[in-house]
């Protein structure tokens, strides 16, 4: 089986129905986040590159048809209309690393309806997960206020791929390194690490463990000092570092307890031993909230190692994201379900100073000082340019972060800005009627938008 089977079963059945009904006109689907998680003032767009890789290589083969047939308990011949299907559409999207807000499209797919429907799950999965993690990592960088932050999340992420993505997204938003060897090698970010408590426990004494570790690693070393008694461990580490003539670049790591108090005591021990250049690294259940508290306390901490809570975005592990059809065969469509109304038509997001974003139609001129966020990144199923480098993503993020209003950058209870619709989208039904009026030459039967009736079925709203 290929990546074509990375989809939900209902998408397979819908795509098959569309093919059998001859419904292969161009459809546009918009992917957006309805609302930000609690205490989030912004999101960081991510996952686009993974989605584009999937779309550019998508093709339904015989083994995929067999898998679909088995899942539906139907003979393979019933699923043969899907055989050979590949993605031939266009994608407009916000590049990775850009700050985005609730309600605005991160990506719009325009393709023959069966194709656009079949890719929904994979595209939603990649953009939702990676935007979640990138946004959490960005908040850690903000909380650290210039102190280095490193990624220790691989052991606790939801699988190796998620761990790789967490390391890359951390680097994209400003992390100084990762313990993930595969990610450090692949995306060219510094590999960082120390020792585990098991290493210390394997030796008769802490001192023997530290000396053995230093012999194996002639460069700067980091000693984990809280296996037994933290303050005593710092004294042992200081003695070993001084005896071996190690100082600049080396560190002690605190992984448990009252990190603020222990950092103060560790700093006093190190300074008293003449090791002012030895840094203090802290870890152990940290996220942006804990980092913010420690920074505000003035604790003498040099490096923050974040892991579990950031790698899975523990306080907000998902986004209320959606992938909704907004146009089919030139006809704007919208959803009118209670609390889940969608805006019809292909759109653009215009970024104005201070991230005062405006959502407009894709073909309308930008407002004063507004620049479009969505770019055409795929046409006819092929990328329109080279994939973004990590450096380019970092630059976009740094520029957008600097432009965010202070309230949106707060760690606790920020005021979350939200994109606003332009005048042409301020009333959705007016927009639908306007677009339909422009198509007076089209058959009258197609002049409408589906709306639920009181009985639960759908009716058409005429122009």
XYZ file of C-alpha atoms in Angstrom:
463
model
C 0.000 0.000 0.000
C 1.068 3.590 -0.615
C 0.320 6.875 1.118
C -2.949 6.969 -0.819
C -4.482 4.808 1.919
C -3.657 7.431 4.566
C -7.215 8.680 4.554
C -10.535 8.132 6.281
C -12.942 5.604 4.847
C -15.708 8.122 4.298
C -13.425 10.088 1.978
C -12.906 6.965 -0.108
C -16.641 6.370 -0.402
C -17.338 10.016 -1.264
C -14.582 10.150 -3.874
C -15.918 6.942 -5.425
C -19.448 8.361 -5.511
C -18.252 11.570 -7.145
C -16.486 9.588 -9.862
C -19.516 7.402 -10.511
C -21.761 10.492 -10.719
C -19.385 12.305 -13.048
C -18.836 15.052 -10.471
C -15.253 15.923 -11.322
C -15.513 19.703 -11.587
C -13.014 21.868 -9.698
C -13.675 22.133 -5.969
C -11.986 24.440 -3.496
C -11.529 23.380 0.122
C -10.313 25.804 2.775
C -8.369 24.683 5.856
C -8.620 26.961 8.879
C -8.654 26.971 12.686
C -11.982 28.079 14.145
C -10.698 29.282 17.510
C -7.373 29.398 19.297
C -6.735 27.199 22.351
C -7.023 28.874 25.745
C -4.274 31.403 26.493
C -2.926 31.292 22.936
C -2.504 34.658 21.253
C -1.366 33.307 17.883
C -0.430 30.203 15.922
C 2.599 29.388 13.785
C 1.795 27.880 10.369
C 3.525 24.526 9.925
C 3.079 21.187 8.191
C 2.789 22.573 4.665
C 5.952 20.922 3.367
C 4.800 17.483 4.549
C 1.408 18.025 2.930
C 2.959 19.081 -0.380
C 5.222 16.016 -0.366
C 2.128 13.848 0.014
C 0.146 15.602 -2.703
C 2.965 15.584 -5.225
C 3.465 11.832 -4.823
C -0.159 10.764 -4.486
C -1.365 8.094 -6.897
C -3.878 5.330 -6.208
C -2.394 1.996 -7.276
C -3.798 -1.546 -7.455
C -2.691 -2.305 -3.902
C -4.550 0.778 -2.666
C -7.714 -0.312 -4.479
C -7.395 -3.724 -2.810
C -7.031 -2.048 0.597
C -10.060 0.174 0.019
C -12.096 -2.823 -1.143
C -11.104 -4.879 1.895
C -12.059 -2.034 4.237
C -15.457 -1.699 2.549
C -15.996 -5.478 2.238
C -16.567 -5.087 -1.473
C -14.916 -6.696 -4.514
C -11.947 -4.720 -5.879
C -13.695 -4.178 -9.208
C -16.183 -1.899 -7.417
C -13.331 0.410 -6.438
C -11.611 0.448 -9.835
C -12.846 3.971 -10.709
C -10.297 5.195 -8.137
C -7.402 3.371 -9.808
C -4.796 5.782 -11.143
C -6.208 8.808 -9.332
C -3.480 11.325 -8.583
C -3.441 14.911 -7.416
C -3.453 17.393 -10.306
C -4.705 20.460 -8.485
C -3.544 23.804 -7.160
C -2.603 24.717 -3.594
C -2.462 28.205 -2.144
C -1.090 28.353 1.369
C 0.536 30.395 4.108
C 4.269 29.518 4.075
C 5.670 27.685 7.082
C 6.897 29.859 9.915
C 4.388 32.664 9.488
C 2.242 33.746 12.416
C -1.456 33.111 11.742
C -4.708 33.831 13.554
C -8.029 32.107 14.137
C -10.576 32.090 11.365
C -8.202 32.626 8.462
C -7.323 29.938 5.901
C -3.907 28.339 6.270
C -4.334 26.522 2.981
C -6.785 26.231 0.094
C -6.864 23.253 -2.247
C -8.470 23.555 -5.684
C -8.687 20.295 -7.617
C -11.197 17.950 -9.278
C -13.684 17.132 -6.519
C -12.686 13.466 -5.964
C -9.031 14.455 -5.567
C -9.687 17.382 -3.270
C -11.882 15.175 -1.072
C -9.526 12.203 -0.883
C -6.598 14.244 0.492
C -8.560 15.839 3.351
C -7.364 13.644 6.216
C -3.660 13.739 5.431
C -3.576 17.481 4.852
C -5.594 18.189 8.000
C -3.420 15.839 10.035
C -0.140 17.394 8.996
C -1.119 21.049 9.271
C -3.083 20.620 12.494
C -0.446 18.618 14.358
C 2.573 20.566 13.234
C 0.930 23.965 13.716
C -0.003 22.871 17.250
C 3.567 21.889 18.133
C 5.188 24.874 16.408
C 2.898 27.239 18.307
C 3.749 25.602 21.650
C 7.474 25.766 20.866
C 7.210 29.428 19.891
C 5.684 30.244 23.261
C 8.626 28.553 24.995
C 11.027 30.783 23.068
C 9.006 33.828 24.113
C 8.953 32.729 27.747
C 12.711 32.135 27.813
C 13.371 35.809 27.004
C 16.593 35.201 25.126
C 17.851 32.171 27.046
C 18.522 29.105 24.870
C 15.774 26.481 24.688
C 16.541 22.923 23.567
C 14.308 19.989 22.598
C 14.330 16.834 24.753
C 10.929 15.519 23.623
C 11.671 12.409 21.541
C 11.071 9.865 24.321
C 7.537 11.058 24.955
C 6.194 12.209 21.588
C 3.500 10.171 19.882
C 5.890 8.174 17.729
C 9.276 8.788 16.078
C 7.812 10.836 13.211
C 6.130 13.171 15.674
C 9.426 13.422 17.553
C 11.249 14.350 14.358
C 8.644 16.979 13.579
C 8.848 18.406 17.117
C 12.611 18.822 16.772
C 12.306 20.497 13.377
C 9.508 22.800 14.514
C 11.431 23.756 17.625
C 14.395 24.703 15.456
C 12.051 26.641 13.155
C 10.782 28.756 16.043
C 14.166 29.431 17.623
C 15.294 26.427 19.663
C 19.064 26.185 20.037
C 19.316 22.415 19.600
C 17.757 18.973 19.970
C 18.670 15.645 21.528
C 17.098 13.898 18.495
C 20.068 12.642 16.470
C 18.081 11.945 13.290
C 16.542 15.411 13.301
C 19.800 17.160 14.158
C 21.464 15.445 11.201
C 18.623 15.912 8.723
C 17.791 19.559 9.362
C 21.276 20.692 10.413
C 20.627 21.885 13.955
C 22.983 21.346 16.894
C 22.702 18.001 18.667
C 22.673 18.442 22.431
C 22.512 16.007 25.299
C 23.803 14.869 28.622
C 23.560 11.642 30.611
C 20.731 9.683 32.211
C 20.371 8.818 35.878
C 21.044 5.202 34.900
C 24.558 6.195 33.804
C 25.300 7.621 37.223
C 23.744 4.624 38.952
C 25.875 2.215 36.914
C 29.050 3.461 38.659
C 29.949 3.039 42.316
C 30.040 6.829 42.849
C 28.936 10.011 41.122
C 32.546 11.108 40.760
C 33.521 7.945 38.897
C 30.533 8.405 36.605
C 31.422 12.024 35.844
C 35.083 11.228 35.190
C 34.194 8.330 32.891
C 31.774 10.522 30.971
C 34.404 13.241 30.568
C 36.956 10.695 29.300
C 34.536 9.546 26.615
C 33.611 13.107 25.639
C 36.654 15.372 25.473
C 34.560 18.399 24.475
C 32.246 20.384 26.740
C 30.254 18.088 29.019
C 27.037 18.386 31.002
C 26.807 16.485 34.283
C 23.421 15.405 35.644
C 23.724 16.233 39.345
C 20.423 15.253 40.971
C 20.538 11.459 40.987
C 21.061 11.355 44.751
C 21.577 14.657 46.564
C 21.521 17.639 44.215
C 23.734 20.057 46.133
C 26.278 17.332 46.873
C 26.181 16.370 43.186
C 27.025 19.940 42.199
C 30.031 19.886 44.543
C 31.230 16.629 42.946
C 30.721 18.000 39.441
C 32.617 21.181 40.325
C 35.544 19.172 41.669
C 35.729 16.973 38.558
C 35.458 19.953 36.181
C 38.168 21.857 38.051
C 40.492 18.844 38.246
C 40.153 18.172 34.524
C 40.512 21.823 33.574
C 37.060 21.899 32.014
C 35.012 25.069 32.218
C 33.635 27.164 29.352
C 30.857 25.342 27.518
C 30.342 22.795 30.287
C 27.209 22.648 32.418
C 25.414 20.958 35.271
C 21.849 19.828 34.743
C 19.044 20.029 37.286
C 16.152 17.712 36.491
C 13.909 17.695 39.557
C 12.915 19.523 42.714
C 12.609 23.247 43.309
C 14.558 24.366 40.255
C 14.660 28.017 41.293
C 16.163 27.292 44.724
C 18.484 24.583 43.424
C 19.758 26.843 40.633
C 20.630 29.542 43.169
C 22.528 27.038 45.307
C 24.245 25.434 42.326
C 25.376 28.830 41.064
C 26.889 29.619 44.448
C 28.802 26.320 44.489
C 30.111 26.765 40.943
C 31.107 30.382 41.481
C 32.808 29.467 44.737
C 34.881 26.906 42.828
C 35.924 29.517 40.275
C 33.665 27.996 37.598
C 31.675 31.058 36.627
C 31.684 29.920 32.988
C 29.946 26.622 33.772
C 26.284 26.932 32.876
C 23.172 25.630 34.583
C 20.681 23.688 32.465
C 17.258 22.744 33.818
C 14.752 20.150 32.638
C 11.910 18.032 33.981
C 8.317 18.672 32.906
C 8.964 22.186 31.639
C 6.777 24.151 29.261
C 6.308 27.855 28.594
C 4.478 28.386 31.881
C 7.258 26.884 34.010
C 9.929 28.641 31.960
C 8.107 31.953 32.336
C 7.938 31.509 36.120
C 11.645 30.703 36.366
C 12.703 33.601 34.166
C 10.531 36.028 36.115
C 12.004 34.736 39.389
C 15.480 35.749 38.281
C 16.828 32.232 38.846
C 20.410 31.892 37.519
C 19.456 29.428 34.788
C 21.226 29.497 31.446
C 19.491 26.833 29.322
C 15.951 25.416 29.365
C 15.465 21.840 28.104
C 11.811 21.173 27.298
C 10.401 17.752 26.525
C 7.125 15.956 27.144
C 4.768 18.860 27.682
C 6.033 20.657 24.578
C 6.435 17.638 22.295
C 2.766 16.731 22.765
C 1.503 20.273 23.489
C 0.091 18.859 26.712
C -2.222 21.730 27.646
C -3.646 22.092 24.120
C -2.941 18.882 22.182
C -5.180 19.650 19.226
C -6.587 22.515 17.181
C -10.222 23.067 16.271
C -9.290 22.907 12.614
C -11.503 22.208 9.624
C -11.205 21.473 5.902
C -14.392 22.734 4.296
C -15.602 23.071 0.737
C -16.105 26.726 -0.196
C -16.655 26.452 -3.960
C -17.648 23.756 -6.445
C -17.570 24.118 -10.213
C -17.612 27.911 -9.932
C -20.505 27.920 -7.439
C -19.790 29.315 -3.950
C -20.965 26.997 -1.200
C -21.212 27.391 2.546
C -22.113 25.480 5.673
C -24.842 26.934 7.881
C -24.718 24.484 10.780
C -25.209 26.079 14.187
C -21.949 27.665 15.458
C -20.069 26.261 12.447
C -20.958 28.613 9.601
C -18.300 28.766 6.907
C -17.492 31.620 4.550
C -18.003 30.788 0.851
C -15.587 31.388 -1.993
C -11.833 31.304 -2.494
C -10.105 33.658 -0.091
C -6.996 35.615 0.677
C -5.621 36.857 3.991
C -4.158 40.345 3.937
C -1.541 41.079 6.591
C -1.489 44.652 7.837
C 0.906 46.250 10.359
C 0.628 44.727 13.806
C -0.827 41.505 12.363
C -4.203 43.231 11.939
C -5.241 40.654 9.359
C -8.189 41.006 7.017
C -9.855 38.106 5.202
C -11.013 38.919 1.697
C -11.790 37.185 -1.560
C -8.914 35.753 -3.517
C -9.516 38.083 -6.457
C -10.030 41.360 -4.606
C -7.375 44.074 -4.261
C -5.561 44.282 -0.926
C -6.585 46.889 1.645
C -4.176 49.769 2.397
C -0.844 48.439 3.707
C -2.093 44.884 3.299
C 0.043 42.129 1.794
C -1.345 38.680 0.876
C -0.330 35.731 3.064
C -1.485 32.846 0.876
C 0.891 32.007 -1.956
C 0.487 29.552 -4.829
C 2.784 26.699 -3.825
C 1.474 23.969 -6.145
C 0.000 24.053 -9.633
C -1.119 21.069 -11.754
C -0.020 18.770 -8.925
C 3.555 20.049 -8.931
C 5.375 22.408 -6.611
C 5.818 25.885 -8.031
C 9.219 26.330 -6.395
C 11.792 24.807 -4.087
C 10.737 23.679 -0.634
C 11.342 26.254 2.073
C 14.591 25.927 3.983
C 14.654 25.937 7.757
C 16.459 29.279 7.624
C 13.689 30.841 5.524
C 11.052 29.556 7.927
C 12.987 30.996 10.874
C 13.224 34.392 9.199
C 9.479 34.492 8.540
C 8.720 33.547 12.121
C 11.123 36.079 13.624
C 9.711 38.903 11.493
C 6.079 38.073 12.276
C 6.766 37.552 15.979
C 8.356 40.982 16.215
C 5.248 42.509 14.600
C 2.752 40.893 16.999
C 1.137 43.227 19.516
C 2.439 42.685 23.084
C -0.935 41.377 24.293
C -0.810 38.493 21.806
C 2.665 37.495 22.986
C 1.767 37.104 26.652
C 2.191 33.630 28.066
C -0.818 33.803 30.344
C -4.258 34.944 29.217
C -3.233 36.839 26.088
C -5.693 38.870 24.099
C -5.931 36.804 20.920
C -6.269 38.856 17.743
C -8.554 37.451 15.095
C -8.661 38.067 11.393
C -11.664 40.130 10.359
C -13.619 39.788 7.127
C -13.362 42.541 4.598
C -16.478 44.441 3.532
C -17.013 42.042 0.650
C -17.211 39.168 3.126
C -18.929 40.942 5.986
C -22.289 39.414 5.060
C -21.932 35.893 3.749
C -25.260 35.716 1.969
C -24.560 39.008 0.204
C -21.309 37.540 -1.034
C -23.059 34.429 -2.327
C -25.705 36.477 -4.117
C -23.068 38.737 -5.648
C -21.057 35.841 -6.993
C -24.167 34.152 -8.328
C -25.296 37.338 -10.021
C -21.986 37.357 -11.875
C -22.904 33.964 -13.308
C -26.295 34.822 -14.790
C -25.413 32.923 -17.916
C -25.095 29.657 -15.962
C -28.030 27.241 -15.690
C -30.543 28.381 -13.117
C -30.376 25.021 -11.373
C -26.822 25.761 -10.307
C -27.642 29.185 -8.845
C -27.859 28.306 -5.187
C -26.125 27.363 -2.016
C -26.986 24.361 0.086
C -28.674 25.163 3.388
C -30.152 22.810 5.961
C -33.929 22.885 6.215
C -35.786 22.517 9.530
C -36.333 18.851 8.754
C -32.602 18.237 8.468
C -32.482 17.888 4.687
C -30.968 20.549 2.426
C -32.560 23.218 0.347
C -31.249 25.728 -2.156
C -31.078 29.450 -1.507
C -31.901 31.087 -4.853
C -30.151 34.157 -6.129
